Short mmCIF file of C-alpha atoms in Angstrom, two decimals:
data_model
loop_
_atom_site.label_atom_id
_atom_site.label_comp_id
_atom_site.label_asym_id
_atom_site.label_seq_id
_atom_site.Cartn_x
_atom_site.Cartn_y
_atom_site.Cartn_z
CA UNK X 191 -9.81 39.96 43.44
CA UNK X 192 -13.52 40.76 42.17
CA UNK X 193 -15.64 43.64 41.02
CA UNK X 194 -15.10 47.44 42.36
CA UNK X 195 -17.13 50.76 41.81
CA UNK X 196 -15.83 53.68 43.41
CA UNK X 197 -17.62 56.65 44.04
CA UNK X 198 -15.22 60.14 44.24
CA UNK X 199 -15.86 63.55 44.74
CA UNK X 200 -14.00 67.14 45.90
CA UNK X 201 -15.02 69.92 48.48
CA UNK X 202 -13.48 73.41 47.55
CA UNK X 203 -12.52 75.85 50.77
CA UNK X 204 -15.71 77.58 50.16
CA UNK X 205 -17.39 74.81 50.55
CA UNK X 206 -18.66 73.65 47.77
CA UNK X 207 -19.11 69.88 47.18
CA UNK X 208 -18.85 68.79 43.49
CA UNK X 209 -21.67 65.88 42.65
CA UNK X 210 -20.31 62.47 42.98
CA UNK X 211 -18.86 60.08 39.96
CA UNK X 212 -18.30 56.77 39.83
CA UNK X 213 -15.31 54.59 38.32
CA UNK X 214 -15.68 50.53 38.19
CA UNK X 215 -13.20 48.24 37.49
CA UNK X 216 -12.32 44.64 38.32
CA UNK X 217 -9.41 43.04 39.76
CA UNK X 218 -8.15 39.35 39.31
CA UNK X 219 -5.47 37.22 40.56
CA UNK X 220 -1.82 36.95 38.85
CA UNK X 221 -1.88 33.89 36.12
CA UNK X 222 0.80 31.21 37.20
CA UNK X 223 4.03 31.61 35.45
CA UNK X 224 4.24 29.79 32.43
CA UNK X 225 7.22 26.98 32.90
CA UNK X 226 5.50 24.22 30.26
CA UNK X 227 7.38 24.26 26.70
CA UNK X 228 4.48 23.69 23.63
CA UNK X 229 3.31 20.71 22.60
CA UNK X 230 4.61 19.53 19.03
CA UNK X 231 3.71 17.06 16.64
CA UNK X 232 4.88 16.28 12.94
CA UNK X 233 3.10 14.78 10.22
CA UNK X 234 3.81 13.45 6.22
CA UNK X 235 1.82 13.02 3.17
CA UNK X 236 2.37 11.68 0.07
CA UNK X 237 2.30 7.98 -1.79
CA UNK X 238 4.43 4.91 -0.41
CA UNK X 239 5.74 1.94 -1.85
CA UNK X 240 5.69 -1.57 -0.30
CA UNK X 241 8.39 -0.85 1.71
CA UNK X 242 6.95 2.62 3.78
CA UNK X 243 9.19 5.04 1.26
CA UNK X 244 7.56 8.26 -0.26
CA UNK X 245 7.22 7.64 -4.08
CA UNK X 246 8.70 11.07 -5.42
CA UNK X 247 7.55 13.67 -3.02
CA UNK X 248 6.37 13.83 0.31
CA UNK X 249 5.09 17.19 2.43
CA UNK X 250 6.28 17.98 6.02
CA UNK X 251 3.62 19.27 8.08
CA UNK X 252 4.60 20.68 11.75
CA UNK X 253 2.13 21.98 14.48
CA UNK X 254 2.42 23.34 17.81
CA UNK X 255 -0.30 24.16 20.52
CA UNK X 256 0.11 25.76 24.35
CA UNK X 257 -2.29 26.57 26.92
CA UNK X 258 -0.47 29.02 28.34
CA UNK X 259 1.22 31.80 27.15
CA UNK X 260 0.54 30.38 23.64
CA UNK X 261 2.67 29.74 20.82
CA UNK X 262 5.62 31.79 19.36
CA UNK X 263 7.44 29.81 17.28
CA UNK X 264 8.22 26.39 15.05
CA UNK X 265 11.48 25.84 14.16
CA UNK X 266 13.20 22.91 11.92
CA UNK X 267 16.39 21.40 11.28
CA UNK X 268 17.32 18.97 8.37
CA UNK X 269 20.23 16.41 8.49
CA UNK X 270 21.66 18.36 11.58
CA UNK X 271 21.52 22.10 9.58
CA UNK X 272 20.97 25.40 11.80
CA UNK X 273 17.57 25.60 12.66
CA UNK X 274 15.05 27.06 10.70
CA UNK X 275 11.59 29.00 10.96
CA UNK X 276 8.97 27.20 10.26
CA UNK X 277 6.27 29.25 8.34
CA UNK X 278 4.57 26.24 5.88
CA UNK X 279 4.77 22.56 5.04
CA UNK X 280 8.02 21.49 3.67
CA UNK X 281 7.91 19.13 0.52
CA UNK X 282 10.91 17.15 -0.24
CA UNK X 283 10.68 16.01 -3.92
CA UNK X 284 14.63 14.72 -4.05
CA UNK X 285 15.33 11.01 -3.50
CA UNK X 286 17.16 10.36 -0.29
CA UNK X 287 17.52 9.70 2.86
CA UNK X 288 15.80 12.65 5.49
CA UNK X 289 16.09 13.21 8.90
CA UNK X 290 13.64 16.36 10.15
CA UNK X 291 14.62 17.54 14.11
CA UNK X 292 11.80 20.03 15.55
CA UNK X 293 11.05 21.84 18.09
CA UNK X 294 8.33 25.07 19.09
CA UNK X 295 8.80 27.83 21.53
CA UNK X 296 5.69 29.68 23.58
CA UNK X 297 5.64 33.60 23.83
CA UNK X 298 7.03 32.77 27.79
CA UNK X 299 10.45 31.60 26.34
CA UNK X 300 9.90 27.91 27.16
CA UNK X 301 11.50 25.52 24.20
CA UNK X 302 9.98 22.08 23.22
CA UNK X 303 12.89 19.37 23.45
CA UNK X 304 13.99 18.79 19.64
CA UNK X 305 12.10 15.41 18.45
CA UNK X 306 13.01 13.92 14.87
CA UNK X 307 11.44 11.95 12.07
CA UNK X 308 12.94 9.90 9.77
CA UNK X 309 11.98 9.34 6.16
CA UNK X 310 13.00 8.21 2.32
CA UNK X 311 12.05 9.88 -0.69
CA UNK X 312 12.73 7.33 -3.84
CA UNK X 313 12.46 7.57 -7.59
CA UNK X 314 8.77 6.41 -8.99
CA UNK X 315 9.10 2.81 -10.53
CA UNK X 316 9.90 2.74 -14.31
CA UNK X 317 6.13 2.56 -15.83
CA UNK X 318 5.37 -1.15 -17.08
CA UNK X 319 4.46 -1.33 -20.87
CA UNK X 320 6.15 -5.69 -20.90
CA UNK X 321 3.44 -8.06 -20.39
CA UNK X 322 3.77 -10.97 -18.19
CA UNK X 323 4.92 -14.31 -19.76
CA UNK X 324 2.79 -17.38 -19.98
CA UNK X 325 3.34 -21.25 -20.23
CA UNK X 326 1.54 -23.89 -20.15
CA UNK X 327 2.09 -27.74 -19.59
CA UNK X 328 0.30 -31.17 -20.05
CA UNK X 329 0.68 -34.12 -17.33
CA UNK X 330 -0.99 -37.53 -18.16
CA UNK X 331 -0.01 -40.81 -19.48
CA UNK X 332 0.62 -40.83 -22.85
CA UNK X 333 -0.06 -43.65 -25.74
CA UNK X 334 2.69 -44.66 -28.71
CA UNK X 335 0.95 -41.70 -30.53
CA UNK X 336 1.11 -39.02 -28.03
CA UNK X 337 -2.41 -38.90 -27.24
CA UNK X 338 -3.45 -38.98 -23.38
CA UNK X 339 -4.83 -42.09 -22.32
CA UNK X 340 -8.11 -41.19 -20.22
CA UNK X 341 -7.69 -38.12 -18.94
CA UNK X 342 -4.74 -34.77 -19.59
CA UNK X 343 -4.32 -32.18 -17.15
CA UNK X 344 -3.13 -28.45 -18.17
CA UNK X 345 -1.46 -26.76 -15.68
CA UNK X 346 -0.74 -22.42 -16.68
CA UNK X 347 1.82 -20.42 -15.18
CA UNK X 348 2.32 -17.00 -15.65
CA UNK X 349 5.72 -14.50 -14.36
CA UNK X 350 5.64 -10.82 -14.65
CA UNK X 351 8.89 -9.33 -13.02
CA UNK X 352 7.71 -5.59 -12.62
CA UNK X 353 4.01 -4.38 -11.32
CA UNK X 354 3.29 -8.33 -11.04
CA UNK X 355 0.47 -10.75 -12.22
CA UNK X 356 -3.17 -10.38 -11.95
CA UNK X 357 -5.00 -12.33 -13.95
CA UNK X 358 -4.05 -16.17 -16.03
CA UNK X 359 -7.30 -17.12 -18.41
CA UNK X 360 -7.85 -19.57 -20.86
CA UNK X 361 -10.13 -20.61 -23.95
CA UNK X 362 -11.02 -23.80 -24.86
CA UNK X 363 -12.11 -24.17 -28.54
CA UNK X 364 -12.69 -20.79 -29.31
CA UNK X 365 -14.94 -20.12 -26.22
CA UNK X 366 -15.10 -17.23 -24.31
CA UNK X 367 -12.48 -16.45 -21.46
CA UNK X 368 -12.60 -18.05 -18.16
CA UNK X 369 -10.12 -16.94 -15.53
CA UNK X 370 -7.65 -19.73 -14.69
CA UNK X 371 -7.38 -20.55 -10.96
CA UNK X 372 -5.87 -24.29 -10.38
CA UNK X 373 -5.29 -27.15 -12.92
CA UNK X 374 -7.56 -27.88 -15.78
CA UNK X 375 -8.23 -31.99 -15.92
CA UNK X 376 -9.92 -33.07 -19.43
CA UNK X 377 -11.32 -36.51 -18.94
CA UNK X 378 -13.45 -37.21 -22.28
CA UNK X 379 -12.21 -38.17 -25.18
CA UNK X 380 -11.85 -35.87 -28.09
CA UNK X 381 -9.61 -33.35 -30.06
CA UNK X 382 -8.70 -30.18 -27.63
CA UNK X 383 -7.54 -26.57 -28.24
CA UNK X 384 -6.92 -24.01 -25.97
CA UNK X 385 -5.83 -20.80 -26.08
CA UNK X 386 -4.22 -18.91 -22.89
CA UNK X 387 -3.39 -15.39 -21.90
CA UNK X 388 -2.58 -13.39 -18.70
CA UNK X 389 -2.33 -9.70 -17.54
CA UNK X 390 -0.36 -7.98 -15.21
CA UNK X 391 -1.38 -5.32 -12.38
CA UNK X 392 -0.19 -2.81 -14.94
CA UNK X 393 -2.92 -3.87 -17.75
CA UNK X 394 -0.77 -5.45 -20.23
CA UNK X 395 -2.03 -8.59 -21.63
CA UNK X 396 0.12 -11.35 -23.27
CA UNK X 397 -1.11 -12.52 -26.87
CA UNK X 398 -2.80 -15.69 -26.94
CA UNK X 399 -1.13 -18.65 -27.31
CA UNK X 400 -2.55 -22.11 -27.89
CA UNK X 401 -1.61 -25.92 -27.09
CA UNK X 402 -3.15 -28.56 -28.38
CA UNK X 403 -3.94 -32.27 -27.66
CA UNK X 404 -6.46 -35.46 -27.87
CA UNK X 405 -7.58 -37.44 -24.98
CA UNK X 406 -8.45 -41.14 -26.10
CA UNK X 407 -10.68 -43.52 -24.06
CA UNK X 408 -8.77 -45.63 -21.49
CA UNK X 409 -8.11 -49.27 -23.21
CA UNK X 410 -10.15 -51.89 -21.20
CA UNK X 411 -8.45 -54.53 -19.09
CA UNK X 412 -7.81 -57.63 -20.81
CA UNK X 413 -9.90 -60.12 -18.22
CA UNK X 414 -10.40 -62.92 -20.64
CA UNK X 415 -7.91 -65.68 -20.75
CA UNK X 416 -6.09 -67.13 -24.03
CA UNK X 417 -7.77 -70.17 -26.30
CA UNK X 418 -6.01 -72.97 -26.30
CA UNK X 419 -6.32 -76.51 -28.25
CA UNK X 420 -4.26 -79.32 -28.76
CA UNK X 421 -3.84 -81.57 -31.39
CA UNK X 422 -2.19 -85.49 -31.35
CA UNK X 423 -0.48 -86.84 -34.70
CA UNK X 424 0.97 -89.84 -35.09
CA UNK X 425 1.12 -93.37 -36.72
CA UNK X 426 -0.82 -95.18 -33.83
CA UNK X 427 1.81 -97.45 -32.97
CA UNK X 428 3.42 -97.76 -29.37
CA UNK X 429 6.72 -97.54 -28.77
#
């Protein structure tokens, strides 16, 4: 192995010696036989739900790299089909249930062993247009009139069965909005109206409904003991 010039030249039988030329070249040792299949790797894109499926469509995306010999092939096979040449990314855009096998092969002959991926494709959710639903509820103790004795306490709840809830507020007397986040407790007295609403993650927002009460001042304990008096009547005379 290394470097070579060699210098050449011819002498006729008369003689004659022609000038001398030169040739260089270079020689290096034999590369080791390539025995090492490629190196293969899959990847997918595309949106998932909660539970890791592909929301309508997902792409396939294979690739392949070898040191050696380099390489000459990417091949794919779906649900256990013939294997097939792969030239691009592969989108699946029907729902089911996918299982990908792959494999690559190096310009030396050497095959990858097959590895797999497993994947679901399912139907995008229908879109939400329903708002959520909304009550609300009182808790307190509650005179002969229905009025809350010292203090009421609103509690709001709010259900949404498809893209879910994200926001509960409330007005009180025609105020602005203020996002609900635990029980409301109204401990002075007076007349009360409040309005509620909530939205979902989808951007739908219930219509405002409205409860109202009146909180009256606590009635003071009675501390102070009855009157009493007594009075004698008679004719005087013992018996």
């Amino acid at each position: 192995p290394g470097d070579h010039t060699l210098q050449y030249r011819a002498t006729d039988n008369a003689g004659n010696t022609s000038e001398p030329q030169s040739v260089t070249f270079t020689v290096v040792e034999d590369e080791p036989e390539d025995t090492t299949p490629p190196t293969v790797q899959a990847s997918l894109e595309g949106e998932t739900n909660d539970d890791g499926d592909y929301v309508e469509t997902v792409t396939l995306t294979l690739t392949a790299t070898d040191d050696q010999s380099g390489v000459d092939s990417i091949e794919y096979s779906l649900d256990g089909s013939t294997w097939v040449e792969y030239t691009a990314p592969v989108v699946f855009d029907q729902p089911g249930d996918y299982n990908v096998r792959y494999r690559a092969t190096d310009n030396a002959g050497n095959t990858s062993t097959p590895q797999s991926i497993t994947f679901t494709v399912v139907e995008a959710p229908p879109t939400d247009t329903t708002p959520p639903e909304v009550d609300a509820e009182l808790s307190g103790t509650t005179n002969e009139d229905g009025d809350y004795v010292g203090s009421a306490t609103l509690t709001i709840t709010a259900t949404d069965g498809m893209s879910g809830v994200d926001t509960i507020e409330y007005s009180l007397d025609g105020s602005t909005w203020v996002e609900y986040t635990a029980p409301v407790v109204f401990d002075q007295p007076g007349d009360y109206n409040v309005r509620y609403r909530a939205t979902d993650n989808a951007g739908n927002t219930s219509l405002p409904q409205s409860i109202t009460f009146t909180v009256v001042p606590a009635e003071e304990p009675d501390t102070t003991p009855p009157t009493v008096t007594a009075q004698v009547s008679g004719d005087g005379t013992a018996q």
